[in-house]
CSV table of C-alpha atoms in Angstrom, one decimal:
chain,number,residue,atom,x,y,z
A,1,UNK,CA,37.4,398.3,-195.0
A,2,UNK,CA,37.5,395.6,-192.3
A,3,UNK,CA,40.2,393.0,-192.4
A,4,UNK,CA,39.1,389.6,-193.7
A,5,UNK,CA,38.6,386.9,-191.0
A,6,UNK,CA,41.2,384.1,-191.0
A,7,UNK,CA,39.6,380.7,-190.7
A,8,UNK,CA,41.1,377.3,-190.5
A,9,UNK,CA,40.1,375.0,-193.3
A,10,UNK,CA,39.2,371.3,-193.0
A,11,UNK,CA,42.5,370.6,-194.8
A,12,UNK,CA,44.4,372.5,-192.1
A,13,UNK,CA,42.7,370.6,-189.4
A,14,UNK,CA,43.4,367.3,-191.1
A,15,UNK,CA,47.0,368.2,-191.3
A,16,UNK,CA,47.0,368.9,-187.5
A,17,UNK,CA,45.3,365.6,-186.8
A,18,UNK,CA,47.8,363.7,-189.0
A,19,UNK,CA,50.8,365.3,-187.3
A,20,UNK,CA,49.3,364.6,-183.9
A,21,UNK,CA,50.0,360.9,-184.5
A,22,UNK,CA,53.7,361.8,-184.0
A,23,UNK,CA,53.0,363.5,-180.7
A,24,UNK,CA,55.6,361.4,-178.9
A,25,UNK,CA,58.1,361.4,-181.6
A,26,UNK,CA,60.3,363.9,-179.7
A,27,UNK,CA,59.2,363.1,-176.2
A,28,UNK,CA,61.6,364.5,-173.6
A,29,UNK,CA,61.9,364.2,-169.8
A,30,UNK,CA,61.8,367.9,-169.2
A,31,UNK,CA,58.6,369.0,-171.0
A,32,UNK,CA,57.4,365.7,-172.3
A,33,UNK,CA,55.1,366.1,-175.3
A,34,UNK,CA,55.5,369.8,-175.9
A,35,UNK,CA,57.6,369.5,-179.1
A,36,UNK,CA,55.1,367.1,-180.6
A,37,UNK,CA,52.2,369.4,-179.7
A,38,UNK,CA,53.9,372.4,-181.3
A,39,UNK,CA,54.7,370.3,-184.4
A,40,UNK,CA,51.1,369.2,-184.7
A,41,UNK,CA,49.8,372.8,-184.5
A,42,UNK,CA,52.3,374.2,-187.0
A,43,UNK,CA,50.0,374.0,-190.1
A,44,UNK,CA,47.3,376.0,-188.2
A,45,UNK,CA,49.8,378.5,-187.0
A,46,UNK,CA,51.1,378.9,-190.5
A,47,UNK,CA,47.6,379.6,-191.7
A,48,UNK,CA,46.6,382.0,-188.9
A,49,UNK,CA,49.7,384.1,-188.6
A,50,UNK,CA,51.3,385.6,-191.6
A,51,UNK,CA,54.0,387.5,-189.8
A,52,UNK,CA,57.2,385.6,-188.9
A,53,UNK,CA,57.3,387.1,-185.4
A,54,UNK,CA,53.7,386.2,-184.7
A,55,UNK,CA,54.4,382.6,-185.8
A,56,UNK,CA,57.5,382.4,-183.6
A,57,UNK,CA,55.5,383.7,-180.6
A,58,UNK,CA,52.7,381.2,-181.2
A,59,UNK,CA,55.2,378.3,-181.4
A,60,UNK,CA,57.0,379.5,-178.3
A,61,UNK,CA,53.8,379.6,-176.2
A,62,UNK,CA,53.2,375.9,-177.1
A,63,UNK,CA,56.7,374.9,-176.0
A,64,UNK,CA,55.6,374.8,-172.3
A,65,UNK,CA,55.1,371.5,-170.5
A,66,UNK,CA,52.5,369.3,-171.9
A,67,UNK,CA,51.7,365.6,-171.2
A,68,UNK,CA,48.6,363.5,-171.6
A,69,UNK,CA,47.5,360.3,-173.2
A,70,UNK,CA,48.7,360.5,-176.9
A,71,UNK,CA,45.2,359.9,-178.3
A,72,UNK,CA,43.3,362.1,-175.7
A,73,UNK,CA,45.5,365.0,-176.9
A,74,UNK,CA,43.2,365.3,-179.9
A,75,UNK,CA,40.3,367.2,-178.1
A,76,UNK,CA,42.9,369.5,-176.5
A,77,UNK,CA,44.3,370.2,-179.9
A,78,UNK,CA,40.8,371.0,-181.2
A,79,UNK,CA,40.1,373.5,-178.4
A,80,UNK,CA,43.6,375.1,-178.9
A,81,UNK,CA,42.9,375.5,-182.6
A,82,UNK,CA,39.7,377.4,-181.8
A,83,UNK,CA,41.4,379.6,-179.3
A,84,UNK,CA,44.3,380.4,-181.6
A,85,UNK,CA,41.9,381.1,-184.5
A,86,UNK,CA,40.0,383.6,-182.3
A,87,UNK,CA,43.2,385.2,-181.1
A,88,UNK,CA,44.5,385.6,-184.6
A,89,UNK,CA,41.2,387.4,-185.4
A,90,UNK,CA,41.6,389.9,-182.6
A,91,UNK,CA,39.9,388.2,-179.6
A,92,UNK,CA,41.4,389.1,-176.2
A,93,UNK,CA,42.9,385.7,-175.5
A,94,UNK,CA,46.3,385.8,-173.9
A,95,UNK,CA,49.0,383.1,-173.5
A,96,UNK,CA,47.9,382.3,-170.0
A,97,UNK,CA,44.3,381.5,-171.1
A,98,UNK,CA,45.5,379.1,-173.8
A,99,UNK,CA,48.0,377.4,-171.5
A,100,UNK,CA,45.4,377.2,-168.7
A,101,UNK,CA,43.0,375.4,-170.9
A,102,UNK,CA,45.6,372.9,-172.0
A,103,UNK,CA,46.8,372.2,-168.5
A,104,UNK,CA,43.3,372.0,-167.2
A,105,UNK,CA,42.3,369.4,-169.8
A,106,UNK,CA,45.4,367.3,-170.0
A,107,UNK,CA,45.2,365.9,-166.4
A,108,UNK,CA,41.6,364.5,-166.5
A,109,UNK,CA,41.9,363.2,-170.0
A,110,UNK,CA,45.2,361.4,-169.2
A,111,UNK,CA,43.4,359.2,-166.7
A,112,UNK,CA,40.8,358.2,-169.3
A,113,UNK,CA,43.1,357.0,-172.1
A,114,UNK,CA,44.8,354.0,-170.5
A,115,UNK,CA,41.7,352.1,-169.4
A,116,UNK,CA,39.9,352.8,-172.6
A,117,UNK,CA,42.6,352.1,-175.2
A,118,UNK,CA,45.4,350.1,-173.5
A,119,UNK,CA,43.1,348.0,-171.2
A,120,UNK,CA,39.9,347.6,-173.2
A,121,UNK,CA,40.1,348.3,-177.0
A,122,UNK,CA,43.6,346.8,-177.7
A,123,UNK,CA,43.1,343.6,-175.6
A,124,UNK,CA,39.8,343.0,-177.3
A,125,UNK,CA,41.2,343.5,-180.8
A,126,UNK,CA,44.3,341.5,-179.9
A,127,UNK,CA,42.2,338.6,-178.7
A,128,UNK,CA,40.2,338.7,-181.9
A,129,UNK,CA,43.3,338.7,-184.0
A,130,UNK,CA,45.0,336.0,-181.9
A,131,UNK,CA,42.0,333.7,-182.2
A,132,UNK,CA,42.4,333.8,-186.0
A,133,UNK,CA,46.2,333.7,-186.0
A,134,UNK,CA,46.4,330.7,-183.7
A,135,UNK,CA,44.7,328.7,-186.4
A,136,UNK,CA,47.1,329.8,-189.0
A,137,UNK,CA,44.9,332.5,-190.5
A,138,UNK,CA,46.9,335.4,-191.9
A,139,UNK,CA,43.9,337.7,-191.4
A,140,UNK,CA,44.6,337.7,-187.6
A,141,UNK,CA,47.4,340.3,-187.5
A,142,UNK,CA,46.0,342.1,-190.5
A,143,UNK,CA,42.6,342.5,-188.9
A,144,UNK,CA,44.2,343.7,-185.7
A,145,UNK,CA,46.3,346.3,-187.5
A,146,UNK,CA,43.5,347.6,-189.7
A,147,UNK,CA,40.8,347.8,-186.9
A,148,UNK,CA,43.2,349.4,-184.4
A,149,UNK,CA,44.2,352.1,-186.8
A,150,UNK,CA,40.7,352.7,-188.0
A,151,UNK,CA,39.5,353.2,-184.4
A,152,UNK,CA,42.5,355.2,-183.5
A,153,UNK,CA,42.4,357.6,-186.5
A,154,UNK,CA,38.6,358.0,-186.3
A,155,UNK,CA,38.9,358.9,-182.6
A,156,UNK,CA,41.7,361.4,-183.2
A,157,UNK,CA,39.8,363.2,-186.0
A,158,UNK,CA,36.3,363.3,-184.5
A,159,UNK,CA,37.4,364.3,-181.0
A,160,UNK,CA,39.7,367.0,-182.5
A,161,UNK,CA,36.7,368.3,-184.4
A,162,UNK,CA,34.5,368.1,-181.3
A,163,UNK,CA,37.2,370.1,-179.4
A,164,UNK,CA,37.4,372.6,-182.2
A,165,UNK,CA,33.7,373.2,-182.3
A,166,UNK,CA,33.4,373.3,-178.5
A,167,UNK,CA,36.4,375.7,-178.4
A,168,UNK,CA,34.6,378.0,-180.8
A,169,UNK,CA,31.6,378.2,-178.4
A,170,UNK,CA,33.9,378.9,-175.5
A,171,UNK,CA,35.5,381.9,-177.2
A,172,UNK,CA,32.0,383.5,-177.8
A,173,UNK,CA,31.6,384.0,-174.0
A,174,UNK,CA,35.0,385.1,-172.9
A,175,UNK,CA,33.6,388.2,-171.2
A,176,UNK,CA,31.1,386.0,-169.3
A,177,UNK,CA,33.9,384.0,-167.7
A,178,UNK,CA,33.0,380.7,-169.3
A,179,UNK,CA,36.6,380.0,-170.2
A,180,UNK,CA,37.7,380.7,-166.6
A,181,UNK,CA,35.0,378.4,-165.2
A,182,UNK,CA,35.8,375.5,-167.6
A,183,UNK,CA,39.5,375.8,-166.8
A,184,UNK,CA,38.8,375.9,-163.1
A,185,UNK,CA,36.5,372.9,-163.3
A,186,UNK,CA,39.0,370.9,-165.3
A,187,UNK,CA,41.7,371.7,-162.8
A,188,UNK,CA,39.6,370.5,-159.9
A,189,UNK,CA,38.8,367.3,-161.7
A,190,UNK,CA,42.5,367.0,-162.5
A,191,UNK,CA,43.4,367.1,-158.8
A,192,UNK,CA,41.1,364.2,-158.1
A,193,UNK,CA,42.7,362.2,-160.9
A,194,UNK,CA,46.1,363.1,-159.6
A,195,UNK,CA,45.3,361.8,-156.2
A,196,UNK,CA,44.2,358.5,-157.6
A,197,UNK,CA,47.4,358.2,-159.7
A,198,UNK,CA,49.7,359.2,-156.8
A,199,UNK,CA,48.3,356.4,-154.7
A,200,UNK,CA,48.6,353.9,-157.5
A,201,UNK,CA,52.0,354.8,-159.1
A,202,UNK,CA,54.1,356.6,-156.5
A,203,UNK,CA,55.5,353.8,-154.3
A,204,UNK,CA,57.9,354.6,-151.5
A,205,UNK,CA,58.7,351.5,-149.3
A,206,UNK,CA,61.1,351.4,-146.4
A,207,UNK,CA,62.8,348.2,-145.3
A,208,UNK,CA,64.3,349.5,-142.1
A,209,UNK,CA,63.5,347.4,-139.1
A,210,UNK,CA,62.8,349.1,-135.7
A,211,UNK,CA,63.3,347.5,-132.3
A,212,UNK,CA,60.8,344.6,-131.9
A,213,UNK,CA,57.8,345.0,-129.6
A,214,UNK,CA,57.5,342.9,-126.5
A,215,UNK,CA,54.2,341.1,-126.5
A,216,UNK,CA,52.1,340.8,-123.4
A,217,UNK,CA,51.6,337.4,-121.7
A,218,UNK,CA,48.9,335.5,-123.5
A,219,UNK,CA,49.5,337.2,-126.8
A,220,UNK,CA,52.1,334.6,-127.9
A,221,UNK,CA,52.4,330.8,-127.6
A,222,UNK,CA,54.2,329.6,-124.5
A,223,UNK,CA,56.1,326.6,-125.9
A,224,UNK,CA,56.7,323.9,-123.3
A,225,UNK,CA,60.2,322.5,-122.6
A,226,UNK,CA,61.1,319.0,-123.6
A,227,UNK,CA,59.0,316.6,-125.7
A,228,UNK,CA,55.6,317.7,-127.0
A,229,UNK,CA,52.7,315.2,-127.0
A,230,UNK,CA,50.2,314.9,-129.8
A,231,UNK,CA,47.5,316.7,-127.8
A,232,UNK,CA,49.8,319.5,-126.9
A,233,UNK,CA,50.9,319.9,-130.5
A,234,UNK,CA,47.2,320.1,-131.5
A,235,UNK,CA,46.7,322.7,-128.9
A,236,UNK,CA,49.7,324.8,-130.1
A,237,UNK,CA,48.4,324.6,-133.7
A,238,UNK,CA,45.0,325.8,-132.5
A,239,UNK,CA,46.5,328.7,-130.7
A,240,UNK,CA,48.4,329.7,-133.9
A,241,UNK,CA,45.3,329.5,-135.9
A,242,UNK,CA,43.6,331.7,-133.3
A,243,UNK,CA,46.1,334.5,-134.0
A,244,UNK,CA,48.7,334.0,-131.2
A,245,UNK,CA,52.3,334.9,-132.2
A,246,UNK,CA,54.9,332.2,-132.4
A,247,UNK,CA,57.5,334.5,-130.7
A,248,UNK,CA,57.3,336.8,-127.6
A,249,UNK,CA,58.4,339.7,-129.8
A,250,UNK,CA,56.5,341.3,-132.6
A,251,UNK,CA,58.4,342.5,-135.7
A,252,UNK,CA,58.4,346.3,-135.9
A,253,UNK,CA,59.2,348.1,-139.2
A,254,UNK,CA,59.2,351.7,-140.2
A,255,UNK,CA,57.0,351.0,-143.2
A,256,UNK,CA,54.5,349.2,-141.0
A,257,UNK,CA,54.2,352.2,-138.6
A,258,UNK,CA,53.8,354.6,-141.6
A,259,UNK,CA,51.1,352.4,-143.1
A,260,UNK,CA,49.2,352.2,-139.8
A,261,UNK,CA,49.3,356.0,-139.7
A,262,UNK,CA,48.3,356.8,-143.3
A,263,UNK,CA,48.8,354.3,-146.1
A,264,UNK,CA,50.7,355.9,-149.0
A,265,UNK,CA,51.8,358.9,-146.9
A,266,UNK,CA,55.4,358.9,-148.2
A,267,UNK,CA,54.3,358.8,-151.8
A,268,UNK,CA,52.1,361.8,-151.2
A,269,UNK,CA,54.8,363.7,-149.5
A,270,UNK,CA,57.2,362.9,-152.3
A,271,UNK,CA,54.7,364.2,-154.8
A,272,UNK,CA,54.3,367.4,-152.8
A,273,UNK,CA,58.1,367.8,-152.7
A,274,UNK,CA,58.3,367.5,-156.5
A,275,UNK,CA,55.5,370.0,-156.9
A,276,UNK,CA,57.3,372.4,-154.6
A,277,UNK,CA,60.6,372.1,-156.5
A,278,UNK,CA,58.8,372.6,-159.8
A,279,UNK,CA,57.3,375.8,-158.4
A,280,UNK,CA,60.8,376.9,-157.5
A,281,UNK,CA,61.9,376.4,-161.1
A,282,UNK,CA,64.0,373.3,-160.4
A,283,UNK,CA,64.7,371.5,-163.7
A,284,UNK,CA,62.8,368.2,-164.0
A,285,UNK,CA,66.0,366.6,-165.2
A,286,UNK,CA,67.7,367.6,-162.0
A,287,UNK,CA,64.8,366.2,-160.0
A,288,UNK,CA,64.9,362.9,-161.9
A,289,UNK,CA,68.6,362.4,-161.4
A,290,UNK,CA,68.3,363.5,-157.8
A,291,UNK,CA,65.6,361.0,-157.0
A,292,UNK,CA,67.6,358.2,-158.7
A,293,UNK,CA,70.7,359.0,-156.7
A,294,UNK,CA,68.8,359.3,-153.4
A,295,UNK,CA,66.9,356.1,-154.1
A,296,UNK,CA,70.0,354.1,-155.0
A,297,UNK,CA,71.8,355.4,-151.9
A,298,UNK,CA,69.0,354.6,-149.5
A,299,UNK,CA,68.7,351.1,-151.1
A,300,UNK,CA,72.5,350.5,-150.6
A,301,UNK,CA,72.1,351.6,-146.9
A,302,UNK,CA,69.2,349.1,-146.5
A,303,UNK,CA,66.7,351.9,-145.7
A,304,UNK,CA,64.5,351.5,-148.8
């Protein structure tokens, strides 16, 4: 007699979706949203695994680092539900495969959430509510609250269901390497997103001045001694407008030299350093404190 297949019910998936609204309720600097992710999955884990040790192992594998836009976590939850369901029914899906899918998806999706929700949907709804509220209409804030939560909840539920159904299709072709290809593709896309975010958000600026550069004759304005006539003043102003320097020396800064080499170079190197330290199992808390101390020290020394 074959063992009966364990399947997640719609009620189980609704419970996961509801719990996902508290994804950042226990956000932490070391592993970020991992506790919220495990909390959201618990109803499914409870359904799929009857043995206490299996439940503990399932929760433990979802305690690894996880961070993405809180609303875009929904499709990742859906795919994870499908993978956990297949694993509970005997499919050869190990911890590495599940974690690989999560990591591969969370990077690209994180870059989508901010422009869609924070920079588009919310400002539009806010403007709509404010246009009513400014005239004393109480429907302004009520409309904003209702529309925002209807859109938010609908997105969470339907994208989680989409991920769940897509995840079920992925697990049907494990032997064909589809899961590996999807994870690899998502990781590559995540690298592109990471490059954009590094240039935008990692800002390292030096304020250290280097010895000034002596300009060649003709590259700066040669001010005459004594009084300046109106025509001479007009000539000087024309030279300045033409790009001549007011002084025979050109300011020379460390930041200017770095920017002329590769703009954003130090931010990129700092990112690589953090990645290296993470690979060496250095705690993110230690890294955050270290960056804070080094940054304050260099600022006090007038280097940054």
